[in-house]
mmCIF file with all atom_site columns, C-alpha atoms in Angstrom:
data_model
loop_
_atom_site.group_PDB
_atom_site.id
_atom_site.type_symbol
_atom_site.label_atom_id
_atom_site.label_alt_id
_atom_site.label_comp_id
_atom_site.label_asym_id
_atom_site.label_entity_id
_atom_site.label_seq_id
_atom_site.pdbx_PDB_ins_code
_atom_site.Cartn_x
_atom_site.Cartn_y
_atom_site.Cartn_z
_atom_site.occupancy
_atom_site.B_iso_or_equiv
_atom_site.pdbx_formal_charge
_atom_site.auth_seq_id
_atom_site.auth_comp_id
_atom_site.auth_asym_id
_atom_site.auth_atom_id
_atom_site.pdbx_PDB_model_num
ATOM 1   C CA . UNK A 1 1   ? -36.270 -25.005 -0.964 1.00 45.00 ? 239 UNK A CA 1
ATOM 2   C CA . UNK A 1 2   ? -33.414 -23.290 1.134  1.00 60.00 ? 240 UNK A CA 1
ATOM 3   C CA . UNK A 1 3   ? -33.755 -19.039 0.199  1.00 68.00 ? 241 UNK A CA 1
ATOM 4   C CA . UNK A 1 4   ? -30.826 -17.573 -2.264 1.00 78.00 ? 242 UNK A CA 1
ATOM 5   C CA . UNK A 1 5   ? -29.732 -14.550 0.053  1.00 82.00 ? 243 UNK A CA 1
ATOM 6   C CA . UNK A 1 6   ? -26.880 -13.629 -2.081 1.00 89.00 ? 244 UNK A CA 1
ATOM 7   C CA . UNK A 1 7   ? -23.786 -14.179 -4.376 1.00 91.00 ? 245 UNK A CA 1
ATOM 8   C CA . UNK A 1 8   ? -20.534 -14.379 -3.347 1.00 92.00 ? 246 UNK A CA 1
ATOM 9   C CA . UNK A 1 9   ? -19.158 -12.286 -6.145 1.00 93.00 ? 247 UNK A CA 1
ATOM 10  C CA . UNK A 1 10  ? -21.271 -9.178  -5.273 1.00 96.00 ? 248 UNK A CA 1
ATOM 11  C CA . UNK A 1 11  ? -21.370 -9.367  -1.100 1.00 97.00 ? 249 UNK A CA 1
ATOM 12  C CA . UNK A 1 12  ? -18.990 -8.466  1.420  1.00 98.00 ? 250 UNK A CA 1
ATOM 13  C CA . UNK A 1 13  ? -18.854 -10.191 4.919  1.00 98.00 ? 251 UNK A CA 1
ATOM 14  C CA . UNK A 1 14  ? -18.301 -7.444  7.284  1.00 98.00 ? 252 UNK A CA 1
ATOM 15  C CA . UNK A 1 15  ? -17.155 -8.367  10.953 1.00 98.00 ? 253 UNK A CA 1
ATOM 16  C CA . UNK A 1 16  ? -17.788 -5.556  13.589 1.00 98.00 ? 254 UNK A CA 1
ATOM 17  C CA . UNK A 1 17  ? -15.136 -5.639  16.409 1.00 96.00 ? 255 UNK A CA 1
ATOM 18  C CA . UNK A 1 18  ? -14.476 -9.007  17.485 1.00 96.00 ? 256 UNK A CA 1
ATOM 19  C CA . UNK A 1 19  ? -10.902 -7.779  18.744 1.00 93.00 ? 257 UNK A CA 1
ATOM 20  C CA . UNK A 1 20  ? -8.999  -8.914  21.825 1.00 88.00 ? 258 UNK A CA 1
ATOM 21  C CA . UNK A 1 21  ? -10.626 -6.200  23.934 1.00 76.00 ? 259 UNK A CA 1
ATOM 22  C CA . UNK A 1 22  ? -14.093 -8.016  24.140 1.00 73.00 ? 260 UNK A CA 1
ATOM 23  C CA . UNK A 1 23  ? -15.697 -8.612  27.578 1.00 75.00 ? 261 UNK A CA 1
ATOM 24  C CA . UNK A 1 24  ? -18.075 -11.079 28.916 1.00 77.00 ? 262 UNK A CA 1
ATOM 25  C CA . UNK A 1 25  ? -21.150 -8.192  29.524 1.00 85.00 ? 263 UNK A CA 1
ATOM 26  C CA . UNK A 1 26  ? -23.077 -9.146  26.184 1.00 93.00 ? 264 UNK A CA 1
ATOM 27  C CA . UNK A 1 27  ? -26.580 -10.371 25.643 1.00 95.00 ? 265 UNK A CA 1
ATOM 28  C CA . UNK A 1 28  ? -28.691 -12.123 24.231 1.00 97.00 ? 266 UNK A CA 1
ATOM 29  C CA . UNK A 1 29  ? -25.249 -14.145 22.793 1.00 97.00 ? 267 UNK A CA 1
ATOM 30  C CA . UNK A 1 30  ? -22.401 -14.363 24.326 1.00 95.00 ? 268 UNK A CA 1
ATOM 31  C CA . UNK A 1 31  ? -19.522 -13.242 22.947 1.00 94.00 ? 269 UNK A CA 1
ATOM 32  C CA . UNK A 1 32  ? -17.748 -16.630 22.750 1.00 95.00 ? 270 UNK A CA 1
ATOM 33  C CA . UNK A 1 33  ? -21.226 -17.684 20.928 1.00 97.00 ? 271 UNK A CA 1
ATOM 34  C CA . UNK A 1 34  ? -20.544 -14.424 18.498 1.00 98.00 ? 272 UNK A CA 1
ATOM 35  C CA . UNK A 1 35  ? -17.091 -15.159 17.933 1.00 97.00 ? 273 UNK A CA 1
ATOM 36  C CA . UNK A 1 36  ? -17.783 -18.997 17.253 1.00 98.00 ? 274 UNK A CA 1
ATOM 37  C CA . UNK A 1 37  ? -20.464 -18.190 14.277 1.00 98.00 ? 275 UNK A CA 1
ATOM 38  C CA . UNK A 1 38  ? -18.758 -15.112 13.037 1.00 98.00 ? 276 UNK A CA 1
ATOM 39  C CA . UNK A 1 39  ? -15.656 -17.564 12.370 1.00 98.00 ? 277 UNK A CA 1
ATOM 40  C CA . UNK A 1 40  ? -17.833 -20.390 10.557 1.00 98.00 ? 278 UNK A CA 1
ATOM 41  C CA . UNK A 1 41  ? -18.994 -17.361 8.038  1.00 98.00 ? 279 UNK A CA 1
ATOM 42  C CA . UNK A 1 42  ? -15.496 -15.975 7.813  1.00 98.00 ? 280 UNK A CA 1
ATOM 43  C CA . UNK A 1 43  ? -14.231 -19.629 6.722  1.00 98.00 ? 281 UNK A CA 1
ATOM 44  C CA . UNK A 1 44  ? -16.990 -19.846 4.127  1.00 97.00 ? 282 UNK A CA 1
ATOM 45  C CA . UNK A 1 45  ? -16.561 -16.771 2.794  1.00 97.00 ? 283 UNK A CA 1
ATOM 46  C CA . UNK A 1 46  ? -13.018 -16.851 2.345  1.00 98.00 ? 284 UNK A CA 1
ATOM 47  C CA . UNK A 1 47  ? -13.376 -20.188 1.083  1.00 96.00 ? 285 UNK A CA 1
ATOM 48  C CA . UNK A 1 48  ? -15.524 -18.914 -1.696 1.00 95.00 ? 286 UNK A CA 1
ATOM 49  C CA . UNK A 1 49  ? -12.903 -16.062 -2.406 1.00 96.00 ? 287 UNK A CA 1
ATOM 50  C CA . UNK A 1 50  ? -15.849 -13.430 -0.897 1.00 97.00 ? 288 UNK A CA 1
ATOM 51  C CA . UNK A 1 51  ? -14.665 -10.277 -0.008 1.00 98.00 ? 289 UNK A CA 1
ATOM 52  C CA . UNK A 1 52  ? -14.110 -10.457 4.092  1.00 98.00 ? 290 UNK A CA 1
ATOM 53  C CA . UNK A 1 53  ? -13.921 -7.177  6.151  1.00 98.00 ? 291 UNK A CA 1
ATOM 54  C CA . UNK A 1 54  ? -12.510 -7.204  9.228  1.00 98.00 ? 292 UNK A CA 1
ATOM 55  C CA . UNK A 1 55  ? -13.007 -4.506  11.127 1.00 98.00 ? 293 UNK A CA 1
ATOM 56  C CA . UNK A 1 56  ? -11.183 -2.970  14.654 1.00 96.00 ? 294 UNK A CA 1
ATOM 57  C CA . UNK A 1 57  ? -11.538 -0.024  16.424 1.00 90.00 ? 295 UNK A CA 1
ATOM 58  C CA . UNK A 1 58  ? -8.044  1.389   17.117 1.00 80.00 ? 296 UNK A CA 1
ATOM 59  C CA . UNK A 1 59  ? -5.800  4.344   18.511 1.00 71.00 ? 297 UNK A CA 1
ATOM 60  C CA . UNK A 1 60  ? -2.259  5.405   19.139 1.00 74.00 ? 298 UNK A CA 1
ATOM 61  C CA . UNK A 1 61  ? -3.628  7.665   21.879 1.00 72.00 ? 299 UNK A CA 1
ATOM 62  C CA . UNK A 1 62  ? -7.367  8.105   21.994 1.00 70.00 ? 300 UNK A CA 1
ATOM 63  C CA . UNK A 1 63  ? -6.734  12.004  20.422 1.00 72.00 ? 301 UNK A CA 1
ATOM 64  C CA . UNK A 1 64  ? -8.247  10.934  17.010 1.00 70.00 ? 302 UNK A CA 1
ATOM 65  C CA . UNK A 1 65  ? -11.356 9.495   18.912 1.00 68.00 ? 303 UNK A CA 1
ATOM 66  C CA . UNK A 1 66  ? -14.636 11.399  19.187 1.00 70.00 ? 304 UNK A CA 1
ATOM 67  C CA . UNK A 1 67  ? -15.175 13.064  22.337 1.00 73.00 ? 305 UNK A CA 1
ATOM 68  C CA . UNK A 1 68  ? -18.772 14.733  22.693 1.00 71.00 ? 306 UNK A CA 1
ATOM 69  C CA . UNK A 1 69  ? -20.522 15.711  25.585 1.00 73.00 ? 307 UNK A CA 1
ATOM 70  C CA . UNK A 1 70  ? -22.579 13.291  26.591 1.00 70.00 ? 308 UNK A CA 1
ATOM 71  C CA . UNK A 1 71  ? -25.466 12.544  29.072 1.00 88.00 ? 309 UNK A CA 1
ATOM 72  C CA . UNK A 1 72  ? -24.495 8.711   29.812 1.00 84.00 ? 310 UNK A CA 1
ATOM 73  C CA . UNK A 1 73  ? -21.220 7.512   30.329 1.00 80.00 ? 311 UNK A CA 1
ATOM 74  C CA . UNK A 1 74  ? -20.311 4.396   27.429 1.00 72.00 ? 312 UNK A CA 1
ATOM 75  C CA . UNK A 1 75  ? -19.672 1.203   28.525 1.00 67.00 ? 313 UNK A CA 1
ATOM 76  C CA . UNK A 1 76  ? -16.309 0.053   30.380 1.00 66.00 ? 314 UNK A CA 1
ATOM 77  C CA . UNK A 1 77  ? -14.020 -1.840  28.220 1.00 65.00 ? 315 UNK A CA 1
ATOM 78  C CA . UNK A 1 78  ? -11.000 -3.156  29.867 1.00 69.00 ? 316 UNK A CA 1
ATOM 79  C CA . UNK A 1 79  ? -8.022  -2.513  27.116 1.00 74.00 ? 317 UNK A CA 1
ATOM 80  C CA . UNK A 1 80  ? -5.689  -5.075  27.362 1.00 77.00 ? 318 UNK A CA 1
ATOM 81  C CA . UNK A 1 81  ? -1.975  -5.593  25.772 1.00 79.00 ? 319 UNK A CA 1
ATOM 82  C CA . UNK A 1 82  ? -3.221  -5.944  21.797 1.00 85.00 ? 320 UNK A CA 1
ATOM 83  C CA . UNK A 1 83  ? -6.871  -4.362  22.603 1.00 83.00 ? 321 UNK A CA 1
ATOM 84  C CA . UNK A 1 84  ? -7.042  -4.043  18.888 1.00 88.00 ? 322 UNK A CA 1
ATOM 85  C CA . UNK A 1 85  ? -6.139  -6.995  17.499 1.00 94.00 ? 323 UNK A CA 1
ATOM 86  C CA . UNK A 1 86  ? -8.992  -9.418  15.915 1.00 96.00 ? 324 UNK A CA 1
ATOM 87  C CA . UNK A 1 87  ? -9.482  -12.509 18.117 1.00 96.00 ? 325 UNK A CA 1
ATOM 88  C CA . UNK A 1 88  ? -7.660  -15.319 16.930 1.00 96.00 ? 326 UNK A CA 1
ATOM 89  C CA . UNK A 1 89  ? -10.540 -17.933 16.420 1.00 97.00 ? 327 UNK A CA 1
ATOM 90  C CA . UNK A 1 90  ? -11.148 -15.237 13.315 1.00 97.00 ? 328 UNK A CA 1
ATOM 91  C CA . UNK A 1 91  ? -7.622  -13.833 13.020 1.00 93.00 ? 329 UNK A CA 1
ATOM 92  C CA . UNK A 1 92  ? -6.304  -11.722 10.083 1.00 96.00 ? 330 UNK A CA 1
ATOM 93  C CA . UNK A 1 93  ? -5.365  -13.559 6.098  1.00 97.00 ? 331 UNK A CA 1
ATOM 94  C CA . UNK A 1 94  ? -3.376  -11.807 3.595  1.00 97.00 ? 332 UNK A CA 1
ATOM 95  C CA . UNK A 1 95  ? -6.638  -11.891 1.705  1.00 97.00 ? 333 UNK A CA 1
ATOM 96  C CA . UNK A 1 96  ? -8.699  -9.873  4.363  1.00 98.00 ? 334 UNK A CA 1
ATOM 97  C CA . UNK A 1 97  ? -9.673  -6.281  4.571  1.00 98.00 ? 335 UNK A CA 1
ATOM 98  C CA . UNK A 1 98  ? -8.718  -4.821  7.576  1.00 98.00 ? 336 UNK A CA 1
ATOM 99  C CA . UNK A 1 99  ? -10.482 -1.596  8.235  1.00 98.00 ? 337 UNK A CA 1
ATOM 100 C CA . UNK A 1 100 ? -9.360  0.499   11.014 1.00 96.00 ? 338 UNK A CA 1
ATOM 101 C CA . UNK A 1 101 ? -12.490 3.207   12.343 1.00 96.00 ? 339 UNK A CA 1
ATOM 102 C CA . UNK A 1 102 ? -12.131 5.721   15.325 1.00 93.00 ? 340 UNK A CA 1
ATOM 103 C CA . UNK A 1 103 ? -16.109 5.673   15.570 1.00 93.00 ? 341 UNK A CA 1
ATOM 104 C CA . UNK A 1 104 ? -19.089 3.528   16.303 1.00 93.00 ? 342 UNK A CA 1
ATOM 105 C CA . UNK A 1 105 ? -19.337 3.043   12.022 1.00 97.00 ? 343 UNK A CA 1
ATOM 106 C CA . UNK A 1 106 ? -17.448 1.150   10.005 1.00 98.00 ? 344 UNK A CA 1
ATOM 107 C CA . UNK A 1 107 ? -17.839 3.522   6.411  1.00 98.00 ? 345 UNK A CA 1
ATOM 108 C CA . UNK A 1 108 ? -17.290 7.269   7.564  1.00 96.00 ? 346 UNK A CA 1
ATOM 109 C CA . UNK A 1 109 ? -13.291 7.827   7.643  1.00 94.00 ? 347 UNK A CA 1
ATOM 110 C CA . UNK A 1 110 ? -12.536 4.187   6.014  1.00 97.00 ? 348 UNK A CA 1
ATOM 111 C CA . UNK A 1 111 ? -11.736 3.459   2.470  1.00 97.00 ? 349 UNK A CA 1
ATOM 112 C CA . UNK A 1 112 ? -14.601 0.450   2.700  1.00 98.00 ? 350 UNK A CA 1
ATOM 113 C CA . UNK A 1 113 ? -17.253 1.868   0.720  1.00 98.00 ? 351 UNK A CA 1
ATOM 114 C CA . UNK A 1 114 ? -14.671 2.202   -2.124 1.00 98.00 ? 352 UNK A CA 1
ATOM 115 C CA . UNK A 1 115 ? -13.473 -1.308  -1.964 1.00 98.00 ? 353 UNK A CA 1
ATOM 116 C CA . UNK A 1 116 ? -16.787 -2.923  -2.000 1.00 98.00 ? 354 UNK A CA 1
ATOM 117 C CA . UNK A 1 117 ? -17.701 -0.307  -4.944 1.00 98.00 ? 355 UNK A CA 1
ATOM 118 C CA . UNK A 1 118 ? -14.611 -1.000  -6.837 1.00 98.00 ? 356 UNK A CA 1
ATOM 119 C CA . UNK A 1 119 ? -15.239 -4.933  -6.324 1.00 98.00 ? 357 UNK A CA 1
ATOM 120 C CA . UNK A 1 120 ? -18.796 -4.432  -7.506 1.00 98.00 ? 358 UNK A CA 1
ATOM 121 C CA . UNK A 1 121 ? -20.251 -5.196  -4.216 1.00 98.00 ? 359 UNK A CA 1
ATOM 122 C CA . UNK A 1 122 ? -24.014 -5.004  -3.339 1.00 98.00 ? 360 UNK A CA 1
ATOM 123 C CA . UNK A 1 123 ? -24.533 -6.960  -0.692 1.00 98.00 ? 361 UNK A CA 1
ATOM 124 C CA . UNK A 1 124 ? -23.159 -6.680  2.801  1.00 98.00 ? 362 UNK A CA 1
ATOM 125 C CA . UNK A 1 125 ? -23.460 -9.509  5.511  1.00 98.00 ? 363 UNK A CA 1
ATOM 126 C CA . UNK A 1 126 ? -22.804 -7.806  9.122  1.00 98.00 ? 364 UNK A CA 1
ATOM 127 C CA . UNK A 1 127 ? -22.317 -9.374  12.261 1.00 98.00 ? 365 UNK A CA 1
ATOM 128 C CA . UNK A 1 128 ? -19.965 -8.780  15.081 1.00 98.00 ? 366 UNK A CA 1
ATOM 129 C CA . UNK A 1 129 ? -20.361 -6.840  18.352 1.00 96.00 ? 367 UNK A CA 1
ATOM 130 C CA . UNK A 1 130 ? -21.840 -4.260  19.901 1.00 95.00 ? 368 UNK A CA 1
ATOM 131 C CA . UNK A 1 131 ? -25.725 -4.944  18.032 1.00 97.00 ? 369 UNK A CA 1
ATOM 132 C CA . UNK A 1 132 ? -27.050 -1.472  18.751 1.00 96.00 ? 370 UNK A CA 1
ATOM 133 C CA . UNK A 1 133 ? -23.676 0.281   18.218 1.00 95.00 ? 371 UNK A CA 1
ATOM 134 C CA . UNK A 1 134 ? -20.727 -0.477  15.805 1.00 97.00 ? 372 UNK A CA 1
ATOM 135 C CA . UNK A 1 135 ? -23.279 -3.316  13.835 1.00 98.00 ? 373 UNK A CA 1
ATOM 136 C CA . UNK A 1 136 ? -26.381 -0.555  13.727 1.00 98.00 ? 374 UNK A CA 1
ATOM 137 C CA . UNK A 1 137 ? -24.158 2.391   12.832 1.00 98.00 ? 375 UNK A CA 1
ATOM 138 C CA . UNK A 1 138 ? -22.763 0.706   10.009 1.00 98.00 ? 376 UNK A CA 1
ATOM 139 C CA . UNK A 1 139 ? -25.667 -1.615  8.486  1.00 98.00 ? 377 UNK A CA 1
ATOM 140 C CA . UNK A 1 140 ? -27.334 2.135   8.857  1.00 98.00 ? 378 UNK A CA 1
ATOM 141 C CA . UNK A 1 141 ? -24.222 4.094   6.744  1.00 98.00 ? 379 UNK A CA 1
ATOM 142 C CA . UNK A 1 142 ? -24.287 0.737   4.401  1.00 98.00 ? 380 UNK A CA 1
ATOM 143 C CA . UNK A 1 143 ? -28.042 1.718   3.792  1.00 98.00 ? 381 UNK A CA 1
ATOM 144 C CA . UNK A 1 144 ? -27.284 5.511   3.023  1.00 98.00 ? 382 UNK A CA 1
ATOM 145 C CA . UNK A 1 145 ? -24.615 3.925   0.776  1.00 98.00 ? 383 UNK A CA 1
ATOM 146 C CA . UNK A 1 146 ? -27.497 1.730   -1.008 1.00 98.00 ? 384 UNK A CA 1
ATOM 147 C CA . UNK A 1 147 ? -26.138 -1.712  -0.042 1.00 98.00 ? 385 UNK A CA 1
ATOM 148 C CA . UNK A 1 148 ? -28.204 -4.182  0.557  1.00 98.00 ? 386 UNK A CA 1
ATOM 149 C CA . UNK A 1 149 ? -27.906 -5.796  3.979  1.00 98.00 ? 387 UNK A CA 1
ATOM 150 C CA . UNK A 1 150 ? -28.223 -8.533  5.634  1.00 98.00 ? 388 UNK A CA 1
ATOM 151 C CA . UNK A 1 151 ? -27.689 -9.179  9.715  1.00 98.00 ? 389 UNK A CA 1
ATOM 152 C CA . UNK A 1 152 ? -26.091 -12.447 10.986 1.00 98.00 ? 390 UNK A CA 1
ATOM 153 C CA . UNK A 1 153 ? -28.636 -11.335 13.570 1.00 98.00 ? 391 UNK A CA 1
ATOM 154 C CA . UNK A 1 154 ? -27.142 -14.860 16.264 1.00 98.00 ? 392 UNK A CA 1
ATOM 155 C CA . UNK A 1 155 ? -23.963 -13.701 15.203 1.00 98.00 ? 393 UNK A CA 1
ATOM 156 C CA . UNK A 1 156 ? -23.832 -10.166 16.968 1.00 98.00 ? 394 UNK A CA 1
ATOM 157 C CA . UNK A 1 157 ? -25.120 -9.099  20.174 1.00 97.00 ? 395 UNK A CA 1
ATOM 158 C CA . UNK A 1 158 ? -25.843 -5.856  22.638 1.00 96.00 ? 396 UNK A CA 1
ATOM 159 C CA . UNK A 1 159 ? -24.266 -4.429  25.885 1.00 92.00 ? 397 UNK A CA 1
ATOM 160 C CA . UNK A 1 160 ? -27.747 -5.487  26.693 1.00 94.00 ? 398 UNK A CA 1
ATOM 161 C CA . UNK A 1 161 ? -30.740 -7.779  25.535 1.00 96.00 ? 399 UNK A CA 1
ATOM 162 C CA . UNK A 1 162 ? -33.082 -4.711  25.462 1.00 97.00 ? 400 UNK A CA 1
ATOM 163 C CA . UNK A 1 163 ? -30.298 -3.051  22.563 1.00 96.00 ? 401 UNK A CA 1
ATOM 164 C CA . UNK A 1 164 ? -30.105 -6.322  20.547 1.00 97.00 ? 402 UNK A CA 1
ATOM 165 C CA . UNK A 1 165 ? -34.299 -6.458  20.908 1.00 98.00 ? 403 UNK A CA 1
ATOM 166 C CA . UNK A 1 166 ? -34.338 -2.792  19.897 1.00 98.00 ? 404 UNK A CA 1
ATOM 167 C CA . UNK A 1 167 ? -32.697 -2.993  16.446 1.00 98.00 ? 405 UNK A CA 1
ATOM 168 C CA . UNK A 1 168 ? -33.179 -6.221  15.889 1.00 98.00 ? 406 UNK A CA 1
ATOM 169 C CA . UNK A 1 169 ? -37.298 -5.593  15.585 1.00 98.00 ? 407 UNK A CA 1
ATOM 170 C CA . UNK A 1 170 ? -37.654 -1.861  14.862 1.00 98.00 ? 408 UNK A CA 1
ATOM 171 C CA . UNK A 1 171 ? -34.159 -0.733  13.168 1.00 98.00 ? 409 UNK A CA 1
ATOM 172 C CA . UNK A 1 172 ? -32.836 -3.385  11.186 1.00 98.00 ? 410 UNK A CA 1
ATOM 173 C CA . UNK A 1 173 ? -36.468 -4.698  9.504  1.00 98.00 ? 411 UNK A CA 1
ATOM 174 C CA . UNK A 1 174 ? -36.620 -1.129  7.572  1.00 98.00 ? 412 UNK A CA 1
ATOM 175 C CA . UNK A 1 175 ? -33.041 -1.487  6.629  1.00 98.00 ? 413 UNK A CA 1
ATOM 176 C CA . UNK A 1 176 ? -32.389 -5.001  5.385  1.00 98.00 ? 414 UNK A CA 1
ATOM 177 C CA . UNK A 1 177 ? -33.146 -8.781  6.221  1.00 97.00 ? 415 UNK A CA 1
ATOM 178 C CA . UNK A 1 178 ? -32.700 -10.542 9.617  1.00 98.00 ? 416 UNK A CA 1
ATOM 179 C CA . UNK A 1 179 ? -31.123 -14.119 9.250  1.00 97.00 ? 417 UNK A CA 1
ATOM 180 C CA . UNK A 1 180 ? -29.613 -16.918 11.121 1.00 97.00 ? 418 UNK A CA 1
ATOM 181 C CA . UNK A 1 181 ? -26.020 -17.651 10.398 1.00 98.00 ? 419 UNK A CA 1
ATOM 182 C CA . UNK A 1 182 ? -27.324 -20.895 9.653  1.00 96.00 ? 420 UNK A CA 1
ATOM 183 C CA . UNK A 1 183 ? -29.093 -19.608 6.536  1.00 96.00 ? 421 UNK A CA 1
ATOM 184 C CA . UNK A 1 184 ? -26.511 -17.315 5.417  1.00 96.00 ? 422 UNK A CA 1
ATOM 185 C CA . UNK A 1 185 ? -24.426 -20.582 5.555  1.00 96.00 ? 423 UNK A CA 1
ATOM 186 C CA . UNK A 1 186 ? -27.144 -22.352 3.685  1.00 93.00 ? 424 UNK A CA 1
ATOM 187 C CA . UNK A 1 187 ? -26.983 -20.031 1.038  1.00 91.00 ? 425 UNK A CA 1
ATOM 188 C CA . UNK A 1 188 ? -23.016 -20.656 0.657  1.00 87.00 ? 426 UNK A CA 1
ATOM 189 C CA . UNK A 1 189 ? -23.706 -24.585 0.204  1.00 84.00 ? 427 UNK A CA 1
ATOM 190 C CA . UNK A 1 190 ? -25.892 -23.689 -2.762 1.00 85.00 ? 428 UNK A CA 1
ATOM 191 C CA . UNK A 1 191 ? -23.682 -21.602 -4.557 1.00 82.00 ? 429 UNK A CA 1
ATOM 192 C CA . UNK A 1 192 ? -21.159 -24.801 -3.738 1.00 71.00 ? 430 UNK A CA 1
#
């Protein structure tokens, strides 16, 4: 008997950065391997009329971006013309959410948290890119928000294996449940 994860009526698919700016320096997935299962729960979802949040990092000119001090230098993203813009294998409906964050999290300085609460939605699906970044700040601002989550866990990865490994066995167990897409897809057949 295949598990009931959820309903589509009460969760929110929530995609973390899969926007033109993407790179090839991901692991354990790749990104095209990310981008390819976050787009078969995107379809599903917005088959079933789910709430689908799409959501992009994005500035005019880097001034409304955090700028700490910090001991280790991020990551080198190569920002190409449209940086921004979600890939097009997932692209952008008039019925998606399209939350723009100048942060690693998806919830502080967004109006996301009041459109799942207004929509009466409990249940948040995450995937996207980078695993120990944008996908753990959020699932971890979800949980402060009392969602219940639920990681796409082969549809997101890290800037390395060792992130993804990190908060996919120690962080994201004490937060919410670790699934394939293929069961969060098996869920949406039942409900079918």
């Amino acid at each position: 008997m295949k598990e009931h994860l959820y309903q589509f009526s009460k969760t929110a698919l929530i995609v973390i950065d899969l926007q033109k700016w993407i790179g090839d320096q991901y692991a354990p997935y790749s990104a095209e391997q990310v981008v390819e299962r976050a787009s078969a729960m995107v379809q599903t979802f917005r088959e079933a009329g789910a709430f689908v949040g799409l959501v992009r990092v994005s500035s005019k000119d880097f001034k409304d971006m955090p700028r700490p001090l910090l001991d280790q230098e991020p990551p080198a993203i190569k920002l190409v013309p449209g940086w921004d813009e979600i890939v097009p294998e997932i692209g952008v409906t008039a019925n998606d959410h399209l939350i723009t964050k100048r942060q690693w999290g998806a919830f502080y300085g967004t109006d996301l948290d009041q459109q799942l609460r207004r929509r009466g939605i409990t249940t948040i699906v995450l995937c996207g890119i980078a695993s120990g970044i944008g996908v753990d700040t959020t699932a971890r601002e979800a949980f402060a928000h009392g969602y219940q989550v639920i990681f796409a866990i082969d549809a997101m990865t890290g800037f390395s294996e060792e992130e993804h490994e990190h908060v996919s066995k120690v962080i994201f167990p004490r937060i919410g449940r670790i699934r394939t897409t293929e069961e969060i897809l098996a869920c949406a057949a039942l409900q079918s």
